[in-house]
Tab-separated table of C-alpha atoms in Angstrom:
chain	number	residue	atom	x	y	z
Y	468	LYS	CA	-11.310	-5.274	-16.291
Y	469	LYS	CA	-14.074	-8.304	-16.862
Y	470	ASP	CA	-13.149	-11.363	-14.288
Y	471	MET	CA	-11.569	-15.151	-15.829
Y	472	ASN	CA	-15.561	-16.154	-16.760
Y	473	GLY	CA	-16.474	-12.362	-18.450
Y	474	GLY	CA	-18.317	-10.823	-15.368
Y	475	PRO	CA	-17.778	-7.969	-13.353
Y	476	THR	CA	-14.578	-8.180	-10.858
Y	477	THR	CA	-14.034	-7.315	-7.079
Y	478	SER	CA	-10.490	-5.674	-6.623
Y	479	LEU	CA	-9.742	-4.429	-2.654
Y	480	ILE	CA	-8.081	-1.807	-1.946
Y	481	ALA	CA	-6.275	-1.640	1.715
Y	482	ALA	CA	-4.315	0.247	3.997
Y	483	PRO	CA	-3.422	0.121	8.550
Y	484	ALA	CA	-5.784	2.398	9.237
Y	485	GLU	CA	-9.385	2.651	7.601
Y	486	ARG	CA	-8.628	6.940	7.018
Y	487	GLN	CA	-6.257	5.949	3.976
Y	488	ALA	CA	-8.182	3.205	2.859
Y	489	GLN	CA	-11.120	5.122	2.280
Y	490	LEU	CA	-9.461	8.707	0.981
Y	491	LEU	CA	-7.401	5.419	-1.580
Y	492	LEU	CA	-11.000	4.559	-2.564
Y	493	LYS	CA	-12.191	7.957	-3.037
Y	494	LYS	CA	-8.972	8.639	-5.016
Y	495	THR	CA	-10.147	6.046	-7.347
Y	496	LYS	CA	-13.884	7.398	-7.478
Y	497	GLU	CA	-12.035	10.557	-8.855
Y	498	LEU	CA	-9.812	8.412	-11.082
Y	499	LEU	CA	-12.750	6.550	-12.810
Y	500	ILE	CA	-14.972	9.513	-12.784
Y	501	SER	CA	-12.957	11.400	-14.629
Y	502	MET	CA	-12.418	8.381	-17.295
Y	503	GLY	CA	-16.815	8.775	-17.705
Y	504	HIS	CA	-17.395	5.764	-15.464
Y	505	LYS	CA	-20.346	6.109	-14.117
Y	506	LEU	CA	-21.205	4.423	-10.878
Y	507	GLU	CA	-23.785	2.740	-9.307
Y	508	VAL	CA	-23.150	2.546	-5.287
Y	509	GLU	CA	-20.956	5.127	-3.801
Y	510	ASN	CA	-19.892	5.225	0.092
Y	511	LYS	CA	-16.845	5.616	1.900
Y	512	SER	CA	-15.863	1.849	1.887
Y	513	GLU	CA	-17.689	0.705	-0.688
Y	514	LEU	CA	-17.933	1.693	-4.708
Y	515	ILE	CA	-19.260	-0.371	-7.784
Y	516	VAL	CA	-19.548	0.338	-11.239
Y	517	GLU	CA	-22.371	0.359	-13.805
Y	518	GLY	CA	-22.197	-2.392	-15.184
Y	519	GLY	CA	-21.220	-4.452	-11.921
Y	520	GLY	CA	-17.369	-4.486	-10.832
Y	521	GLN	CA	-16.642	-3.776	-7.091
Y	522	ILE	CA	-14.278	-1.874	-5.198
Y	523	VAL	CA	-14.453	-2.152	-1.038
Y	524	ALA	CA	-11.825	-0.684	1.008
Y	525	LEU	CA	-10.609	-2.561	3.755
Y	526	PRO	CA	-8.716	-1.113	7.091
Y	527	THR	CA	-6.656	-3.637	8.366
Y	528	GLY	CA	-5.424	-2.902	11.501
Y	529	SER	CA	-4.142	-4.871	14.065
Y	530	ASP	CA	-5.777	-8.119	12.082
Y	531	ALA	CA	-4.969	-8.037	9.303
Y	532	ALA	CA	-5.155	-10.903	7.983
Y	533	ALA	CA	-8.206	-11.606	9.500
Y	534	SER	CA	-9.721	-8.137	7.495
Y	535	ALA	CA	-8.909	-10.053	3.956
Y	536	ARG	CA	-10.177	-13.110	4.650
Y	537	GLY	CA	-13.744	-13.651	3.150
Y	538	PHE	CA	-13.535	-11.475	0.215
Y	539	THR	CA	-12.781	-12.936	-3.551
Y	540	CYS	CA	-10.898	-10.493	-5.435
Y	541	SER	CA	-10.484	-10.911	-9.213
Y	542	GLY	CA	-9.854	-7.330	-10.034
Y	543	ILE	CA	-7.073	-5.713	-8.040
Y	544	LEU	CA	-5.816	-6.327	-4.975
Y	545	ALA	CA	-3.423	-3.329	-4.198
Y	546	LEU	CA	-2.162	-2.824	-0.188
Y	547	ASP	CA	-0.823	0.829	0.767
Y	548	GLU	CA	1.739	1.013	3.113
Y	549	PHE	CA	2.945	-2.636	3.253
Y	550	GLY	CA	5.639	-2.057	4.449
Y	551	PHE	CA	3.942	-0.559	7.616
Y	552	ILE	CA	1.147	-3.604	8.061
Y	553	PRO	CA	1.143	-5.798	11.224
Y	554	ASN	CA	1.693	-8.996	10.441
Y	555	ILE	CA	1.797	-9.204	7.255
Y	556	ASP	CA	3.417	-12.090	6.154
Y	557	GLU	CA	0.729	-13.507	7.731
Y	558	VAL	CA	-1.798	-11.753	5.158
Y	559	LEU	CA	-0.124	-12.466	2.416
Y	560	ALA	CA	-0.415	-16.042	2.656
Y	561	VAL	CA	-3.945	-15.425	3.024
Y	562	VAL	CA	-4.202	-13.317	0.195
Y	563	ALA	CA	-2.222	-15.229	-2.412
Y	564	PRO	CA	-4.911	-18.317	-2.707
Y	565	MET	CA	-7.222	-15.827	-3.968
Y	566	ILE	CA	-4.841	-13.328	-6.225
Y	567	SER	CA	-3.719	-17.086	-7.703
Y	568	ILE	CA	-6.970	-18.731	-8.203
Y	569	HIS	CA	-8.304	-15.334	-9.671
Y	570	ARG	CA	-5.447	-13.736	-11.887
Y	571	ALA	CA	-6.067	-10.246	-10.450
Y	572	SER	CA	-3.828	-7.970	-10.043
Y	573	PHE	CA	-1.012	-7.158	-7.236
Y	574	PHE	CA	-0.005	-3.857	-6.025
Y	575	ALA	CA	1.540	-3.396	-2.831
Y	576	ILE	CA	2.769	0.156	-2.726
Y	577	SER	CA	4.977	1.300	0.957
Y	578	SER	CA	6.923	4.024	2.017
Y	579	ALA	CA	10.660	2.549	3.554
Y	580	SER	CA	10.151	0.236	7.023
Y	581	PHE	CA	13.303	-0.989	8.470
Y	582	GLU	CA	16.048	-3.432	6.563
Y	583	GLY	CA	15.098	-6.883	7.892
Y	584	ASP	CA	10.983	-6.193	7.544
Y	585	THR	CA	8.866	-8.479	4.286
Y	586	TRP	CA	9.253	-5.097	2.590
Y	587	HIS	CA	12.703	-4.244	2.557
Y	588	ASN	CA	13.729	-8.242	1.715
Y	589	ILE	CA	10.849	-7.386	-1.024
Y	590	VAL	CA	13.135	-4.018	-2.284
Y	591	THR	CA	16.266	-5.427	-1.812
Y	592	GLY	CA	15.354	-9.262	-4.201
Y	593	GLN	CA	15.318	-10.886	-1.236
Y	594	ARG	CA	12.384	-12.597	-2.411
Y	595	LYS	CA	12.182	-12.548	-6.515
Y	596	ALA	CA	8.577	-13.416	-6.792
Y	597	TRP	CA	8.560	-9.476	-7.263
Y	598	LYS	CA	8.764	-6.444	-9.526
Y	599	ILE	CA	9.828	-3.370	-7.609
Y	600	TYR	CA	9.257	0.585	-9.335
Y	601	ASN	CA	10.930	2.802	-7.164
Y	602	ILE	CA	10.226	6.320	-7.827
Y	603	ASP	CA	12.439	8.319	-7.137
Y	604	VAL	CA	11.110	11.826	-5.288
Y	605	LYS	CA	12.385	13.980	-7.826
Y	606	GLU	CA	10.521	13.095	-10.766
Y	607	CYS	CA	7.391	14.475	-8.365
Y	608	PRO	CA	7.301	18.029	-9.430
Y	609	ARG	CA	4.874	18.698	-6.769
Y	610	LEU	CA	8.422	18.190	-4.382
Y	611	THR	CA	10.129	21.190	-5.396
Y	612	TYR	CA	13.836	21.944	-4.426
Y	613	ASP	CA	13.057	23.851	-1.358
Y	614	VAL	CA	9.984	22.046	-0.664
Y	615	LEU	CA	12.256	19.063	-0.065
Y	616	GLU	CA	15.006	21.369	1.728
Y	617	ASP	CA	11.968	22.385	3.997
Y	618	LEU	CA	10.995	18.615	4.448
Y	619	ARG	CA	14.958	17.990	5.396
Y	620	GLY	CA	15.294	20.272	8.335
Y	621	GLU	CA	11.742	19.140	9.911
Y	622	LEU	CA	12.214	14.957	9.279
Y	623	GLY	CA	15.766	15.141	9.962
Y	624	PRO	CA	18.168	13.161	8.695
Y	625	MET	CA	17.121	10.006	9.424
Y	626	ARG	CA	13.263	10.269	8.990
Y	627	TYR	CA	13.694	12.791	5.685
Y	628	ALA	CA	16.251	9.067	4.548
Y	629	ARG	CA	13.595	6.957	5.427
Y	630	GLU	CA	10.216	9.067	4.112
Y	631	VAL	CA	11.617	10.990	1.821
Y	632	LEU	CA	14.189	8.885	-0.454
Y	633	ASN	CA	12.410	5.852	0.304
Y	634	GLN	CA	16.012	4.546	2.299
Y	635	PHE	CA	15.256	2.105	4.204
Y	636	SER	CA	16.383	2.379	8.554
Y	637	VAL	CA	19.169	0.590	9.771
Y	638	GLU	CA	17.890	0.130	12.965
Y	639	GLY	CA	21.166	0.222	15.033
Y	640	PHE	CA	20.397	4.224	13.361
Y	641	SER	CA	16.292	3.946	14.210
Y	642	PRO	CA	15.556	6.292	17.143
Y	643	VAL	CA	13.036	2.953	18.507
Y	644	SER	CA	15.082	-0.667	17.752
Y	645	LEU	CA	12.853	-2.790	15.422
Y	646	ASP	CA	12.102	-5.529	18.027
Y	647	GLY	CA	10.240	-2.177	20.106
Y	648	PHE	CA	8.551	-1.109	16.906
Y	649	ARG	CA	7.370	-4.295	16.369
Y	650	GLY	CA	6.081	-5.047	20.068
Y	651	ALA	CA	4.495	-0.625	19.785
Y	652	ILE	CA	2.463	-1.971	16.729
Y	653	LYS	CA	1.327	-5.225	18.571
Y	654	ALA	CA	0.516	-3.230	22.294
Y	655	GLY	CA	-1.454	-0.918	19.113
Protein backbone atom coordinates (compact mmCIF):
# COMPACT_ATOMS: atom_id res chain seq x y z
CA LYS A 1 0.00 0.00 0.00
CA LYS A 2 1.19 3.51 -0.78
CA ASP A 3 0.39 6.59 1.27
CA MET A 4 -1.83 9.33 -0.16
CA ASN A 5 1.22 10.96 -1.79
CA GLY A 6 2.34 7.70 -3.43
CA GLY A 7 5.16 7.04 -0.98
CA PRO A 8 5.79 4.16 1.43
CA THR A 9 3.51 3.81 4.45
CA THR A 10 4.13 3.57 8.15
CA SER A 11 1.98 1.05 10.02
CA LEU A 12 1.69 0.61 13.78
CA ILE A 13 0.97 -2.55 15.75
CA ALA A 14 0.11 -1.89 19.38
CA ALA A 15 -0.69 -4.22 22.27
CA PRO A 16 -0.93 -3.80 26.06
CA ALA A 17 2.48 -5.45 26.63
CA GLU A 18 5.74 -5.14 24.71
CA ARG A 19 5.94 -8.93 24.34
CA GLN A 20 2.50 -9.03 22.69
CA ALA A 21 3.43 -6.25 20.26
CA GLN A 22 6.67 -8.04 19.38
CA LEU A 23 4.83 -11.33 18.78
CA LEU A 24 2.45 -9.58 16.39
CA LEU A 25 5.41 -8.02 14.59
CA LYS A 26 7.00 -11.47 14.27
CA LYS A 27 3.80 -12.90 12.78
CA THR A 28 3.62 -9.92 10.41
CA LYS A 29 7.21 -10.60 9.34
CA GLU A 30 6.38 -14.26 8.62
CA LEU A 31 3.36 -13.21 6.56
CA LEU A 32 5.36 -10.64 4.58
CA ILE A 33 8.11 -13.17 3.81
CA SER A 34 5.56 -15.81 2.77
CA MET A 35 4.14 -13.23 0.34
CA GLY A 36 7.60 -12.71 -1.21
CA HIS A 37 8.47 -9.35 0.39
CA LYS A 38 12.09 -8.65 1.29
CA LEU A 39 13.06 -6.88 4.50
CA GLU A 40 15.68 -4.14 4.66
CA VAL A 41 15.52 -3.71 8.46
CA GLU A 42 14.36 -6.21 11.05
CA ASN A 43 14.55 -5.91 14.82
CA LYS A 44 12.28 -6.52 17.82
CA SER A 45 10.29 -3.35 17.36
CA GLU A 46 10.46 -2.49 13.66
CA LEU A 47 10.39 -3.90 10.15
CA ILE A 48 11.24 -1.94 7.03
CA VAL A 49 10.16 -3.60 3.82
CA GLU A 50 12.17 -3.19 0.63
CA GLY A 51 10.87 0.02 -0.90
CA GLY A 52 10.56 1.79 2.45
CA GLY A 53 7.31 0.62 4.06
CA GLN A 54 7.75 0.62 7.84
CA ILE A 55 5.94 -1.39 10.54
CA VAL A 56 6.49 -0.44 14.18
CA ALA A 57 5.47 -2.46 17.26
CA LEU A 58 4.42 -0.41 20.29
CA PRO A 59 3.52 -1.48 23.81
CA THR A 60 0.58 0.58 25.04
CA GLY A 61 1.23 -0.13 28.73
CA SER A 62 0.05 2.28 31.40
CA ASP A 63 0.40 5.38 29.19
CA ALA A 64 -0.96 4.13 25.90
CA ALA A 65 -1.71 7.57 24.48
CA ALA A 66 1.91 8.69 25.02
CA SER A 67 3.15 5.57 23.19
CA ALA A 68 1.14 6.50 20.11
CA ARG A 69 1.97 10.22 20.02
CA GLY A 70 4.40 11.47 17.43
CA PHE A 71 3.86 8.76 14.85
CA THR A 72 2.52 9.32 11.36
CA CYS A 73 0.42 6.27 10.58
CA SER A 74 -0.35 6.18 6.88
CA GLY A 75 -0.80 2.42 6.45
CA ILE A 76 -2.49 0.28 9.10
CA LEU A 77 -3.04 0.84 12.80
CA ALA A 78 -3.75 -2.44 14.61
CA LEU A 79 -4.60 -2.39 18.32
CA ASP A 80 -4.50 -5.87 19.85
CA GLU A 81 -6.45 -6.70 23.02
CA PHE A 82 -8.23 -3.39 22.60
CA GLY A 83 -10.62 -4.14 25.46
CA PHE A 84 -7.70 -4.27 27.90
CA ILE A 85 -5.72 -1.18 26.86
CA PRO A 86 -5.70 1.33 29.74
CA ASN A 87 -7.22 4.74 28.97
CA ILE A 88 -8.43 3.55 25.57
CA ASP A 89 -10.66 6.60 25.05
CA GLU A 90 -7.58 8.82 25.35
CA VAL A 91 -5.72 6.56 22.90
CA LEU A 92 -8.58 6.89 20.42
CA ALA A 93 -8.45 10.69 20.79
CA VAL A 94 -4.71 10.62 19.96
CA VAL A 95 -4.92 8.24 16.97
CA ALA A 96 -8.17 9.50 15.39
CA PRO A 97 -6.57 12.52 13.68
CA MET A 98 -3.54 10.42 12.67
CA ILE A 99 -5.58 7.79 10.87
CA SER A 100 -8.10 10.28 9.47
CA ILE A 101 -5.57 12.68 7.96
CA HIS A 102 -3.55 9.90 6.35
CA ARG A 103 -6.52 7.66 5.49
CA ALA A 104 -4.95 4.76 7.36
CA SER A 105 -6.82 1.53 7.97
CA PHE A 106 -7.69 0.86 11.60
CA PHE A 107 -8.22 -2.56 13.18
CA ALA A 108 -9.12 -3.21 16.81
CA ILE A 109 -8.85 -6.83 17.94
CA SER A 110 -9.86 -8.13 21.35
CA SER A 111 -11.49 -10.82 23.35
CA ALA A 112 -14.47 -9.67 25.41
CA SER A 113 -13.81 -7.46 28.40
CA PHE A 114 -16.53 -6.12 30.71
CA GLU A 115 -20.02 -4.79 30.11
CA GLY A 116 -20.13 -1.01 29.98
CA ASP A 117 -16.52 -0.42 28.93
CA THR A 118 -15.48 1.10 25.59
CA TRP A 119 -14.93 -2.23 23.80
CA HIS A 120 -18.33 -3.52 24.95
CA ASN A 121 -20.01 -0.32 23.72
CA ILE A 122 -18.34 -0.67 20.32
CA VAL A 123 -19.15 -4.36 19.87
CA THR A 124 -22.77 -3.97 20.95
CA GLY A 125 -23.34 -1.11 18.51
CA GLN A 126 -23.51 1.75 20.98
CA ARG A 127 -20.76 3.45 18.99
CA LYS A 128 -22.06 3.50 15.43
CA ALA A 129 -18.93 4.26 13.36
CA TRP A 130 -17.47 0.76 13.79
CA LYS A 131 -17.78 -2.30 11.57
CA ILE A 132 -17.72 -5.44 13.73
CA TYR A 133 -16.53 -8.94 12.77
CA ASN A 134 -17.09 -11.62 15.38
CA ILE A 135 -15.28 -14.90 14.77
CA ASP A 136 -17.06 -17.89 16.30
CA VAL A 137 -14.69 -20.23 18.14
CA LYS A 138 -16.22 -23.16 16.25
CA GLU A 139 -14.76 -21.70 13.04
CA CYS A 140 -11.19 -22.17 14.29
CA PRO A 141 -9.88 -25.53 13.06
CA ARG A 142 -7.21 -25.64 15.80
CA LEU A 143 -9.81 -25.74 18.56
CA THR A 144 -11.34 -29.20 18.52
CA TYR A 145 -14.26 -30.21 20.72
CA ASP A 146 -11.85 -31.94 23.13
CA VAL A 147 -9.64 -28.86 23.40
CA LEU A 148 -12.67 -26.65 24.05
CA GLU A 149 -13.94 -28.99 26.75
CA ASP A 150 -10.51 -29.03 28.41
CA LEU A 151 -10.48 -25.22 28.35
CA ARG A 152 -13.99 -25.08 29.81
CA GLY A 153 -12.83 -27.25 32.73
CA GLU A 154 -9.58 -25.31 33.29
CA LEU A 155 -11.02 -21.82 33.03
CA GLY A 156 -14.39 -22.27 34.70
CA PRO A 157 -17.65 -20.99 33.22
CA MET A 158 -17.13 -17.21 33.55
CA ARG A 159 -13.61 -17.06 32.19
CA TYR A 160 -14.43 -19.60 29.46
CA ALA A 161 -17.39 -17.46 28.36
CA ARG A 162 -15.22 -14.32 28.21
CA GLU A 163 -11.93 -15.70 26.85
CA VAL A 164 -13.21 -18.41 24.51
CA LEU A 165 -16.79 -17.55 23.61
CA ASN A 166 -16.16 -13.78 23.52
CA GLN A 167 -19.03 -13.01 25.87
CA PHE A 168 -18.76 -9.88 27.99
CA SER A 169 -18.67 -10.32 31.75
CA VAL A 170 -21.45 -8.77 33.72
CA GLU A 171 -19.91 -6.81 36.57
CA GLY A 172 -22.09 -8.49 39.20
CA PHE A 173 -20.90 -11.94 38.08
CA SER A 174 -17.25 -11.01 37.67
CA PRO A 175 -14.73 -12.27 40.24
CA VAL A 176 -13.78 -8.60 40.77
CA SER A 177 -15.86 -5.49 40.26
CA LEU A 178 -15.30 -3.40 37.16
CA ASP A 179 -14.11 -0.51 39.36
CA GLY A 180 -11.75 -2.90 41.17
CA PHE A 181 -10.39 -4.15 37.86
CA ARG A 182 -9.82 -0.62 36.58
CA GLY A 183 -8.18 0.33 39.89
CA ALA A 184 -5.81 -2.63 39.68
CA ILE A 185 -4.80 -1.65 36.14
CA LYS A 186 -4.18 1.99 37.16
CA ALA A 187 -2.16 0.86 40.19
CA GLY A 188 0.25 -0.87 37.93
